[in-house]
Amino acid sequence: MSPCLALVVALVAFDVRFAQAQTLTTALLRPVRDGFVSPQESPLRRTSEQTGDATSGTTGDAGNDAGLRDKDTPAPSRIGNIPTYGLPAASGASTSGYDSLNRTRKKPKFYPGQARPKPPPGPGSRAPAVLTGPVRLSVPPSETANKTPIPPAMAGTVAGQPPRKRLRIDDDPFGPVGDYGGGFLVKSAIELGGGYDTNPRRSAAAKGSPFYVVAPEFLAVSGWERHAVVADLRGSFAGYGNTFPPPADGTISSAPVDIDRPDFTGHIDGRLDVSHDTRLLGQMRLRVSTDNPGSPNIQAGLAKYPIFATLGGTVGVDQNFNRLQLSAGGTVDRTVYTDSKLTDGTSTGNDDRNFNQFGGVARVSYDLLPGVKPFAEIEGDSRVHDVKLDRSGFQRDSSGGYVKAGSSFEFSRLLTGEISVGFAARDYVDPRLDRLQGLLTSASLTWTATPLTTAKFYSTTSIDETTVPGVSGVLTHVYTVEADHDFRRWLTAIGKFTWGSLDYQGDGRRDRIYTISGDLVYKMTRNLWVKATLRRDWLDSNLPGNSTASTVAMLGLRVQN
């Protein structure tokens, strides 16, 4: 036996027990320098089940830790799980780059006036830089200017302070703020204006006069969690500097000597929430005015216009059945005229024009789509006059009503309002008075075309009383289109066009009215506005001698809170 072979046999026989105690571990195949030599010879080496720390479960060696698993925790089950292989599609595409699923990429957002990157001119050219978010071309001066220091609590820089809630953007920075009184938000205003009217009497023989207008306003809105009350009161008084005495030839004038006119419209609405789906509704209303200048209802030889007042109320209930809504109510109104003062110093009564109106109205609507709510409405009423026969010997008592259908809209706050079409009719006790009937249109729409431009459309239909002999009444249709544009937050232009018809059923008279006006509003502060108005009015009648025209120019001041 050679000396080398004898030496090997001697070493193996010398420590057979130590060689049999070796166990195969991951440390034997470590791909590092001396990875399988040093741990084998180290007396501190951990082997088999002695690997792992009692507290942390690691050995401190990344090679051993990779193969460790808690022996008390079972391996996750693969039953019912869909295996995944490799990387998901387009996992590295981010917000740009190739996407095998052809999903829509996020488009960059730009500030107004910011230059957009141009597309490459052709194949092979370098792609433009992609902007992943809003980027400003330059820092606004307001961000670098010297600002008044504010307390850390307001700036939100106090350590541990919860984030402050961001205030809502003020849609009308020059609108009235109002005052809180109890549970009500109260807003008030008054407008003072003056100007010149080329034909204030709306007569065929035009004669102008300067005038002034005082128009107060009051609005109170409750802020309760349940129930609601809203009071909206608006009035005006127009005074004229000139008077219009009777003609010197002794003829009777068709227009009053004093043409000063008051006007007031007010209503108080209330809602009582009985339950989540049941509400009781109520309204009180008051209307004070005079006959319109140029109306055939005006008596000849008047010293001033007689004033009428209409006081009324409505009580009803509103019930929801899921998306279906039913409403019903009763109405009572009382109209009273003052006596007419004549130019000769005498006066005549207007008791034949006083009447009471009793009626009821019902409405059904359904939430068809978000923002679309079609409805149908029906109304009936009866008018009873204080005097059975009027000054011309006609019985003016009547009964009538209307039926209409339409829908309300609210499309992303861009188009809001309501529009409807129907039919209205009224029958009179006197057989000499024909039935008054016609198409009924009602609309109130607001279209926010842009954040700076708003368009509005209004339409109203009414059946009005008259004193003209042989005429049943007046069927009135009025349509208005209005456009508002803000050149600046403090400078607004308003353009308005109105057209309508007055059908005096019984004598064949038919009037057409047209109005075009322009307003310029300069909002100095929240509390002070300056307003300039220029308006042109036309009345075109099919009866000769009744057509009129007038131009009105006015400059006013509005004080509000």
Coordinates of C-alpha atoms in Angstrom, one line a residue:
M1 CA 0.0 0.0 0.0
S2 CA 1.3 3.4 -0.9
P3 CA 1.9 5.9 1.8
C4 CA -0.8 8.3 0.6
L5 CA -3.5 5.7 0.5
A6 CA -2.5 4.5 4.0
L7 CA -2.8 8.1 5.3
V8 CA -6.4 8.5 4.0
V9 CA -7.5 5.2 5.5
A10 CA -6.1 6.2 8.8
L11 CA -7.9 9.5 8.8
V12 CA -11.3 8.0 8.0
A13 CA -10.9 5.3 10.6
F14 CA -9.8 7.9 13.2
D15 CA -13.1 9.9 13.2
V16 CA -15.9 7.9 11.6
R17 CA -18.5 9.2 14.1
F18 CA -17.9 12.8 13.2
A19 CA -18.2 12.2 9.4
Q20 CA -21.5 10.4 9.9
A21 CA -23.0 13.3 11.8
Q22 CA -22.9 15.7 8.8
T23 CA -26.3 16.8 7.5
L24 CA -27.0 18.4 4.0
T25 CA -28.1 22.0 4.4
T26 CA -28.4 25.0 2.1
A27 CA -25.1 26.3 3.4
L28 CA -23.2 23.7 1.5
L29 CA -24.3 25.2 -1.8
R30 CA -23.9 28.9 -1.0
P31 CA -22.5 30.7 -4.2
V32 CA -20.0 32.9 -2.3
R33 CA -16.4 32.6 -1.7
D34 CA -15.6 29.9 0.8
G35 CA -19.3 29.4 1.0
F36 CA -19.1 25.6 1.6
V37 CA -15.8 25.5 3.5
S38 CA -16.1 28.1 6.3
P39 CA -19.5 27.0 7.7
Q40 CA -18.5 23.4 7.6
E41 CA -15.5 24.0 9.8
S42 CA -17.1 26.6 12.1
P43 CA -18.0 25.1 15.5
L44 CA -20.9 27.8 15.7
R45 CA -22.6 26.6 12.6
R46 CA -26.3 25.8 12.9
T47 CA -27.5 22.6 11.2
S48 CA -30.9 21.0 10.4
E49 CA -33.6 21.9 12.9
Q50 CA -31.3 24.0 15.0
T51 CA -31.3 26.6 12.3
G52 CA -33.3 29.8 13.1
D53 CA -33.4 32.1 16.0
A54 CA -35.9 31.3 18.8
T55 CA -37.2 34.9 18.9
S56 CA -36.9 36.2 15.3
G57 CA -36.9 33.0 13.4
T58 CA -33.8 34.0 11.3
T59 CA -30.2 32.9 11.2
G60 CA -28.7 36.1 10.2
D61 CA -27.6 34.5 7.0
A62 CA -29.5 35.5 3.8
G63 CA -28.8 32.2 2.3
N64 CA -30.4 30.2 5.1
D65 CA -33.2 32.7 5.7
A66 CA -34.5 32.3 2.1
G67 CA -35.3 28.6 2.7
L68 CA -36.9 29.0 6.2
R69 CA -40.6 28.6 6.9
D70 CA -42.5 28.5 10.1
K71 CA -43.1 24.8 10.7
D72 CA -46.3 25.5 12.6
T73 CA -47.9 27.4 9.7
P74 CA -49.2 25.2 6.9
A75 CA -48.4 26.0 3.3
P76 CA -51.1 28.0 1.4
S77 CA -53.7 25.9 -0.4
R78 CA -53.8 26.0 -4.2
I79 CA -57.3 24.6 -4.4
G80 CA -59.7 27.1 -6.2
N81 CA -56.9 29.6 -6.9
I82 CA -56.1 30.6 -10.4
P83 CA -52.4 30.3 -11.0
T84 CA -50.5 33.3 -12.4
Y85 CA -47.4 33.0 -14.4
G86 CA -44.9 35.8 -15.1
L87 CA -45.8 39.5 -15.1
P88 CA -49.3 41.0 -15.8
A89 CA -49.9 42.7 -19.1
A90 CA -48.5 46.3 -19.4
S91 CA -47.1 46.1 -15.8
G92 CA -44.3 48.4 -16.8
A93 CA -46.1 50.8 -19.1
S94 CA -46.9 53.3 -16.4
T95 CA -49.0 56.2 -17.7
S96 CA -47.3 56.1 -21.1
G97 CA -45.7 53.4 -23.3
Y98 CA -46.9 50.3 -25.0
D99 CA -50.0 48.6 -23.5
S100 CA -50.9 45.3 -25.1
L101 CA -54.5 45.6 -23.7
N102 CA -55.0 48.9 -25.5
R103 CA -56.3 50.6 -22.4
T104 CA -57.0 54.4 -22.3
R105 CA -54.0 56.3 -21.1
K106 CA -54.2 59.3 -18.8
K107 CA -54.2 62.5 -20.7
P108 CA -52.1 65.4 -19.4
K109 CA -54.0 68.4 -17.9
F110 CA -53.1 71.9 -18.9
Y111 CA -53.8 75.3 -17.4
P112 CA -55.7 77.8 -19.5
G113 CA -53.3 79.5 -21.9
Q114 CA -50.6 76.9 -21.5
A115 CA -48.8 75.7 -24.6
R116 CA -49.6 72.2 -25.7
P117 CA -46.8 69.9 -26.9
K118 CA -46.8 69.5 -30.7
P119 CA -46.9 66.0 -32.3
P120 CA -43.8 64.7 -34.0
P121 CA -43.6 65.8 -37.7
G122 CA -43.1 62.3 -39.0
P123 CA -41.7 58.8 -38.4
G124 CA -38.2 58.6 -36.9
S125 CA -38.4 61.9 -35.1
R126 CA -38.1 62.2 -31.4
A127 CA -41.3 62.0 -29.4
P128 CA -42.3 65.1 -27.5
A129 CA -42.1 65.1 -23.7
V130 CA -45.2 63.8 -22.1
L131 CA -46.6 65.8 -19.2
T132 CA -48.2 63.6 -16.6
G133 CA -49.9 66.4 -14.6
P134 CA -50.7 70.1 -14.5
V135 CA -47.5 72.1 -15.0
R136 CA -47.3 75.9 -14.8
L137 CA -45.2 77.7 -17.3
S138 CA -44.2 80.2 -14.6
V139 CA -44.9 80.8 -11.0
P140 CA -47.8 83.3 -10.5
P141 CA -46.8 86.6 -8.8
S142 CA -49.3 85.9 -6.0
E143 CA -47.3 82.9 -4.9
T144 CA -44.0 84.8 -4.6
A145 CA -45.3 88.1 -3.4
N146 CA -44.7 89.3 0.2
K147 CA -47.8 88.2 2.1
T148 CA -49.2 89.1 5.5
P149 CA -48.2 86.4 8.0
I150 CA -51.0 84.4 9.4
P151 CA -51.1 82.3 12.6
P152 CA -49.8 78.7 12.3
A153 CA -53.3 77.4 13.3
M154 CA -54.8 79.0 10.2
A155 CA -52.0 78.0 7.9
G156 CA -52.3 74.4 9.1
T157 CA -48.6 74.1 10.1
V158 CA -49.1 73.1 13.7
A159 CA -47.7 69.6 14.5
G160 CA -50.5 67.1 15.1
Q161 CA -53.3 69.5 14.0
P162 CA -56.0 67.8 11.9
P163 CA -56.2 69.1 8.3
R164 CA -58.4 72.1 7.8
K165 CA -61.5 71.8 5.7
R166 CA -61.1 73.7 2.4
L167 CA -63.7 76.5 2.0
R168 CA -66.2 76.2 -0.9
I169 CA -65.4 78.4 -3.8
D170 CA -67.7 81.5 -3.9
D171 CA -69.7 81.3 -7.1
D172 CA -70.8 84.9 -6.7
P173 CA -68.0 86.9 -5.1
F174 CA -70.0 90.2 -5.3
G175 CA -73.3 88.8 -4.2
P176 CA -75.0 89.8 -1.0
V177 CA -73.8 88.0 2.2
G178 CA -76.9 88.6 4.4
D179 CA -77.3 88.4 8.1
Y180 CA -78.4 85.6 10.4
G181 CA -81.3 86.2 12.7
G182 CA -82.2 83.2 14.7
G183 CA -82.6 80.3 12.3
F184 CA -83.0 82.6 9.2
L185 CA -80.6 84.0 6.7
V186 CA -81.9 87.5 5.8
K187 CA -80.9 89.4 2.7
S188 CA -82.2 92.9 1.9
A189 CA -81.6 95.5 -0.8
I190 CA -82.9 98.7 -2.2
E191 CA -82.4 100.2 -5.7
L192 CA -82.6 103.9 -6.4
G193 CA -82.7 104.9 -10.1
G194 CA -83.7 107.7 -12.4
G195 CA -84.0 108.3 -16.1
Y196 CA -86.2 109.4 -18.9
D197 CA -89.2 107.8 -20.7
T198 CA -90.2 109.1 -24.1
N199 CA -93.8 107.8 -23.7
P200 CA -94.7 106.8 -20.1
R201 CA -98.5 106.8 -20.8
R202 CA -98.1 104.4 -23.8
S203 CA -100.4 106.5 -25.9
A204 CA -100.5 107.3 -29.6
A205 CA -99.5 110.9 -28.9
A206 CA -96.2 110.5 -27.3
K207 CA -95.0 112.9 -24.6
G208 CA -91.9 112.2 -22.5
S209 CA -91.1 112.7 -18.8
P210 CA -88.3 112.1 -16.4
F211 CA -88.9 109.6 -13.7
Y212 CA -87.4 108.0 -10.6
V213 CA -87.8 104.5 -9.1
V214 CA -87.4 103.2 -5.6
A215 CA -87.4 99.4 -5.3
P216 CA -86.8 97.6 -2.0
E217 CA -86.3 93.9 -1.6
F218 CA -86.4 91.4 1.3
L219 CA -85.6 87.7 1.4
A220 CA -85.6 85.5 4.5
V221 CA -84.7 81.7 4.2
S222 CA -84.8 79.3 7.1
G223 CA -81.8 77.0 7.8
W224 CA -83.5 74.3 9.8
E225 CA -82.8 70.6 9.3
R226 CA -86.5 69.9 9.1
H227 CA -89.4 72.1 7.8
A228 CA -88.7 75.3 5.9
V229 CA -90.0 78.9 5.6
V230 CA -89.1 81.3 2.7
A231 CA -90.3 84.9 2.6
D232 CA -89.7 86.8 -0.7
L233 CA -91.0 90.4 -0.8
R234 CA -90.2 92.8 -3.7
G235 CA -91.8 96.2 -4.5
S236 CA -91.2 99.4 -6.4
F237 CA -92.6 102.8 -6.9
A238 CA -92.2 104.8 -10.1
G239 CA -92.7 108.6 -9.9
Y240 CA -92.8 110.9 -12.9
G241 CA -91.8 114.5 -12.9
N242 CA -94.4 115.7 -15.4
T243 CA -98.2 115.6 -15.3
F244 CA -100.5 115.2 -18.3
P245 CA -103.5 117.6 -18.0
P246 CA -106.6 117.0 -20.1
P247 CA -106.6 118.5 -23.6
A248 CA -107.5 122.2 -23.8
D249 CA -110.3 121.5 -26.3
G250 CA -112.4 119.8 -23.6
T251 CA -112.0 116.2 -24.9
I252 CA -111.6 113.4 -22.4
S253 CA -108.1 112.0 -22.2
S254 CA -107.6 108.2 -22.3
A255 CA -104.6 108.5 -19.9
P256 CA -104.6 109.8 -16.3
V257 CA -103.1 113.1 -15.3
D258 CA -100.9 111.6 -12.6
I259 CA -99.2 108.4 -13.8
D260 CA -97.3 107.5 -10.7
R261 CA -97.5 103.7 -10.2
P262 CA -96.8 101.4 -7.2
D263 CA -96.0 97.7 -7.7
F264 CA -95.5 94.9 -5.1
T265 CA -95.1 91.1 -5.3
G266 CA -94.6 89.1 -2.2
H267 CA -95.2 85.5 -1.0
I268 CA -94.4 83.5 2.1
D269 CA -93.9 79.7 1.5
G270 CA -93.9 77.1 4.3
R271 CA -93.2 73.4 4.4
L272 CA -94.0 71.1 7.3
D273 CA -92.2 67.7 7.2
V274 CA -94.7 65.2 8.7
S275 CA -92.5 62.3 7.8
H276 CA -89.8 61.3 5.3
D277 CA -92.4 61.0 2.5
T278 CA -95.2 63.3 3.6
R279 CA -95.1 67.1 3.6
L280 CA -97.7 69.8 4.3
L281 CA -97.3 72.9 2.1
G282 CA -98.7 76.4 2.5
Q283 CA -98.3 79.8 0.8
M284 CA -99.5 83.3 1.4
R285 CA -99.2 85.8 -1.5
L286 CA -100.0 89.5 -2.1
R287 CA -100.0 91.4 -5.4
V288 CA -100.4 95.2 -5.5
S289 CA -100.4 97.1 -8.8
T290 CA -102.4 99.1 -11.4
D291 CA -103.6 98.4 -14.9
N292 CA -100.8 98.6 -17.5
P293 CA -100.5 101.9 -19.3
G294 CA -102.3 101.8 -22.6
S295 CA -104.7 99.0 -21.5
P296 CA -108.3 99.4 -22.8
N297 CA -109.4 98.6 -19.2
I298 CA -108.4 102.1 -18.1
Q299 CA -111.3 104.5 -17.8
A300 CA -111.2 107.8 -19.7
G301 CA -110.9 111.0 -17.7
L302 CA -108.9 109.6 -14.7
A303 CA -106.9 111.7 -12.4
K304 CA -104.7 108.8 -11.4
Y305 CA -104.6 105.0 -11.8
P306 CA -106.8 103.0 -9.5
I307 CA -104.9 100.5 -7.4
F308 CA -105.8 96.8 -7.1
A309 CA -104.7 94.2 -4.5
T310 CA -104.9 90.4 -4.8
L311 CA -104.5 88.5 -1.5
G312 CA -104.5 84.8 -1.5
G313 CA -103.3 81.5 0.0
T314 CA -102.7 77.9 -0.8
V315 CA -102.8 74.8 1.5
G316 CA -101.8 71.4 0.2
V317 CA -100.0 68.1 0.8
D318 CA -97.1 66.4 -1.0
Q319 CA -96.7 62.6 -0.8
N320 CA -93.9 60.4 -2.2
F321 CA -94.3 56.8 -3.1
N322 CA -90.7 55.8 -4.0
R323 CA -90.2 57.6 -7.3
L324 CA -93.8 58.7 -7.7
Q325 CA -94.8 62.0 -6.2
L326 CA -98.4 63.2 -5.7
S327 CA -99.4 66.8 -4.8
A328 CA -102.8 68.4 -4.2
G329 CA -104.0 71.6 -2.7
G330 CA -106.7 74.2 -2.5
T331 CA -106.5 78.0 -3.4
V332 CA -108.4 81.1 -2.3
D333 CA -107.8 84.6 -3.7
R334 CA -109.5 87.9 -3.2
T335 CA -109.1 90.9 -5.7
V336 CA -110.1 94.4 -4.7
Y337 CA -109.9 97.7 -6.6
T338 CA -109.8 101.2 -5.2
D339 CA -112.2 103.9 -6.4
S340 CA -111.4 105.8 -9.6
K341 CA -110.7 109.5 -9.1
L342 CA -111.8 111.6 -12.1
T343 CA -110.4 114.9 -13.4
D344 CA -113.6 116.8 -12.5
G345 CA -113.1 116.0 -8.8
T346 CA -115.7 113.1 -8.6
S347 CA -115.0 109.5 -8.1
T348 CA -116.6 106.2 -9.3
G349 CA -116.5 102.8 -7.7
N350 CA -115.0 99.6 -9.0
D351 CA -117.0 97.2 -7.1
D352 CA -118.0 95.4 -10.3
R353 CA -114.3 94.4 -10.7
N354 CA -113.9 92.9 -7.3
F355 CA -114.2 89.1 -7.2
N356 CA -113.2 86.0 -5.2
Q357 CA -111.6 83.0 -6.7
F358 CA -111.8 79.4 -5.3
G359 CA -109.9 76.5 -6.9
G360 CA -107.9 73.4 -6.5
V361 CA -104.8 72.0 -8.2
A362 CA -103.4 68.5 -8.4
R363 CA -100.0 67.3 -9.8
V364 CA -98.4 63.9 -10.4
S365 CA -94.7 63.5 -11.2
Y366 CA -92.2 60.7 -11.6
D367 CA -88.4 60.5 -11.3
L368 CA -87.8 58.9 -14.6
L369 CA -84.0 59.6 -14.8
P370 CA -81.5 61.5 -12.7
G371 CA -82.3 65.1 -13.6
V372 CA -85.4 64.3 -15.6
K373 CA -88.8 64.4 -13.8
P374 CA -91.9 64.5 -16.1
F375 CA -95.2 65.6 -14.6
A376 CA -98.9 66.3 -15.3
E377 CA -101.0 69.0 -13.7
I378 CA -104.6 69.9 -13.7
E379 CA -106.4 73.0 -12.1
G380 CA -109.9 74.2 -11.8
D381 CA -111.4 77.4 -10.3
S382 CA -114.5 79.5 -10.0
R383 CA -114.7 83.3 -10.0
V384 CA -117.5 85.1 -8.2
H385 CA -117.9 88.9 -8.5
D386 CA -119.2 91.2 -5.7
V387 CA -121.7 92.7 -8.2
K388 CA -123.8 90.4 -10.4
L389 CA -123.8 92.8 -13.4
D390 CA -120.8 95.0 -14.3
R391 CA -121.0 98.6 -15.6
S392 CA -121.9 97.4 -19.1
G393 CA -124.6 95.0 -17.9
F394 CA -122.6 91.7 -18.3
Q395 CA -122.4 88.9 -15.8
R396 CA -118.7 88.3 -15.3
D397 CA -118.9 85.2 -13.1
S398 CA -117.0 82.3 -14.6
S399 CA -115.4 78.9 -14.1
G400 CA -112.5 77.4 -15.8
G401 CA -109.1 75.8 -15.5
Y402 CA -106.2 74.2 -17.3
V403 CA -104.4 70.9 -17.9
K404 CA -100.7 70.7 -18.8
A405 CA -97.9 68.2 -19.0
G406 CA -94.1 68.7 -19.0
S407 CA -90.9 67.9 -17.3
S408 CA -88.3 69.4 -15.0
F409 CA -84.6 69.3 -15.9
E410 CA -81.3 69.3 -14.0
F411 CA -78.5 68.1 -16.2
S412 CA -75.2 68.5 -14.3
R413 CA -76.3 72.0 -13.3
L414 CA -75.9 73.0 -17.0
L415 CA -79.6 73.0 -17.8
T416 CA -82.1 73.5 -15.0
G417 CA -85.7 74.4 -14.9
E418 CA -89.1 73.3 -16.1
I419 CA -91.2 73.4 -19.3
S420 CA -94.8 72.4 -20.0
V421 CA -97.5 72.7 -22.6
G422 CA -101.3 72.4 -22.1
F423 CA -104.7 73.9 -22.7
A424 CA -106.7 76.5 -20.8
A425 CA -110.3 77.4 -21.0
R426 CA -113.0 79.5 -19.2
D427 CA -116.8 79.6 -19.4
Y428 CA -118.9 82.6 -18.4
V429 CA -122.4 82.7 -16.9
D430 CA -123.5 85.4 -19.4
P431 CA -124.4 83.6 -22.6
R432 CA -123.3 86.7 -24.6
L433 CA -119.7 86.1 -23.5
D434 CA -118.0 83.4 -25.6
R435 CA -115.9 80.7 -24.2
L436 CA -112.3 81.9 -23.6
Q437 CA -109.7 79.2 -24.6
G438 CA -106.3 78.7 -26.0
L439 CA -102.9 77.1 -25.8
L440 CA -101.1 77.2 -22.5
T441 CA -97.3 77.4 -22.4
S442 CA -95.2 77.6 -19.2
A443 CA -91.4 77.5 -19.0
S444 CA -88.5 78.6 -16.8
L445 CA -85.2 77.3 -18.1
T446 CA -81.6 78.3 -17.3
W447 CA -78.7 77.1 -19.4
T448 CA -75.1 77.7 -18.1
A449 CA -73.4 77.7 -21.5
T450 CA -70.0 78.6 -20.0
P451 CA -68.8 79.7 -16.6
L452 CA -69.2 83.3 -17.8
T453 CA -72.3 83.1 -20.0
T454 CA -75.8 82.1 -18.9
A455 CA -79.0 81.9 -21.1
K456 CA -82.5 81.9 -19.7
F457 CA -86.0 81.4 -21.2
Y458 CA -89.3 82.2 -19.6
S459 CA -92.8 81.7 -20.8
T460 CA -96.1 82.5 -19.0
T461 CA -99.8 82.2 -20.0
S462 CA -102.7 83.8 -18.1
I463 CA -106.5 84.5 -18.6
D464 CA -107.1 88.0 -17.3
E465 CA -110.3 89.9 -16.5
T466 CA -111.5 92.9 -18.6
T467 CA -114.2 95.6 -18.6
V468 CA -114.5 96.0 -22.3
P469 CA -118.1 95.4 -23.3
G470 CA -118.7 92.1 -25.2
V471 CA -115.2 90.8 -24.5
S472 CA -114.9 87.6 -22.4
G473 CA -111.4 88.2 -21.3
V474 CA -107.8 88.5 -22.3
L475 CA -105.6 85.5 -23.2
T476 CA -102.0 86.6 -22.6
H477 CA -98.9 84.8 -23.8
V478 CA -95.4 86.3 -22.9
Y479 CA -92.1 84.8 -23.9
T480 CA -88.7 86.1 -22.8
V481 CA -85.1 85.2 -23.8
E482 CA -82.2 86.5 -21.7
A483 CA -78.5 86.2 -21.9
D484 CA -76.0 87.2 -19.2
H485 CA -72.3 87.5 -19.7
D486 CA -69.6 88.4 -17.2
F487 CA -66.7 90.3 -18.8
R488 CA -65.2 90.4 -15.4
R489 CA -66.4 89.2 -12.0
W490 CA -67.4 92.8 -11.3
L491 CA -68.8 93.7 -14.8
T492 CA -71.9 92.0 -16.2
A493 CA -73.9 92.6 -19.4
I494 CA -77.5 91.5 -19.7
G495 CA -79.4 91.3 -22.9
K496 CA -83.2 90.6 -22.9
F497 CA -85.8 90.2 -25.6
T498 CA -89.5 89.8 -24.9
W499 CA -92.4 89.2 -27.2
G500 CA -96.0 88.3 -26.6
S501 CA -99.7 88.5 -27.6
L502 CA -102.9 89.8 -26.0
D503 CA -106.0 88.2 -27.5
Y504 CA -109.2 90.1 -26.6
Q505 CA -111.7 87.3 -27.4
G506 CA -115.0 88.9 -28.3
D507 CA -114.2 92.0 -30.4
G508 CA -111.4 90.8 -32.6
R509 CA -108.7 93.0 -31.0
R510 CA -105.2 91.4 -30.9
D511 CA -102.1 93.2 -29.7
R512 CA -98.5 92.2 -30.1
I513 CA -95.9 93.4 -27.6
Y514 CA -92.1 93.5 -28.2
T515 CA -89.4 94.6 -25.8
I516 CA -85.6 94.7 -26.3
S517 CA -83.3 95.9 -23.5
G518 CA -79.7 95.9 -22.4
D519 CA -78.2 96.3 -18.9
L520 CA -74.7 96.9 -17.8
V521 CA -74.0 96.1 -14.1
Y522 CA -70.8 97.4 -12.4
K523 CA -70.3 95.6 -9.1
M524 CA -68.1 98.0 -7.0
T525 CA -68.4 95.9 -3.8
R526 CA -70.6 93.3 -2.3
N527 CA -72.9 96.0 -1.0
L528 CA -72.8 98.6 -3.8
W529 CA -73.7 98.1 -7.5
V530 CA -74.2 100.6 -10.3
K531 CA -76.6 99.7 -13.1
A532 CA -77.4 101.3 -16.5
T533 CA -80.5 100.3 -18.5
L534 CA -81.6 101.1 -22.1
R535 CA -85.0 99.6 -23.2
R536 CA -87.3 99.9 -26.2
D537 CA -91.0 98.9 -26.1
W538 CA -93.4 98.4 -28.9
L539 CA -97.2 97.7 -28.9
D540 CA -98.6 96.7 -32.3
S541 CA -102.4 96.5 -32.4
N542 CA -104.7 95.5 -35.2
L543 CA -107.0 98.3 -34.3
P544 CA -106.0 101.7 -35.7
G545 CA -104.8 104.3 -33.2
N546 CA -103.7 101.9 -30.5
S547 CA -100.1 101.1 -31.5
T548 CA -97.5 102.8 -29.4
A549 CA -93.7 102.9 -28.9
S550 CA -91.4 104.1 -26.1
T551 CA -87.7 104.3 -25.2
V552 CA -86.5 104.2 -21.6
A553 CA -83.0 105.1 -20.3
M554 CA -82.2 104.7 -16.6
L555 CA -79.2 104.8 -14.3
G556 CA -79.5 103.3 -10.9
L557 CA -77.7 102.4 -7.7
R558 CA -78.2 99.2 -5.7
V559 CA -77.4 98.9 -2.0
Q560 CA -77.6 95.4 -0.6
N561 CA -76.6 93.3 2.4

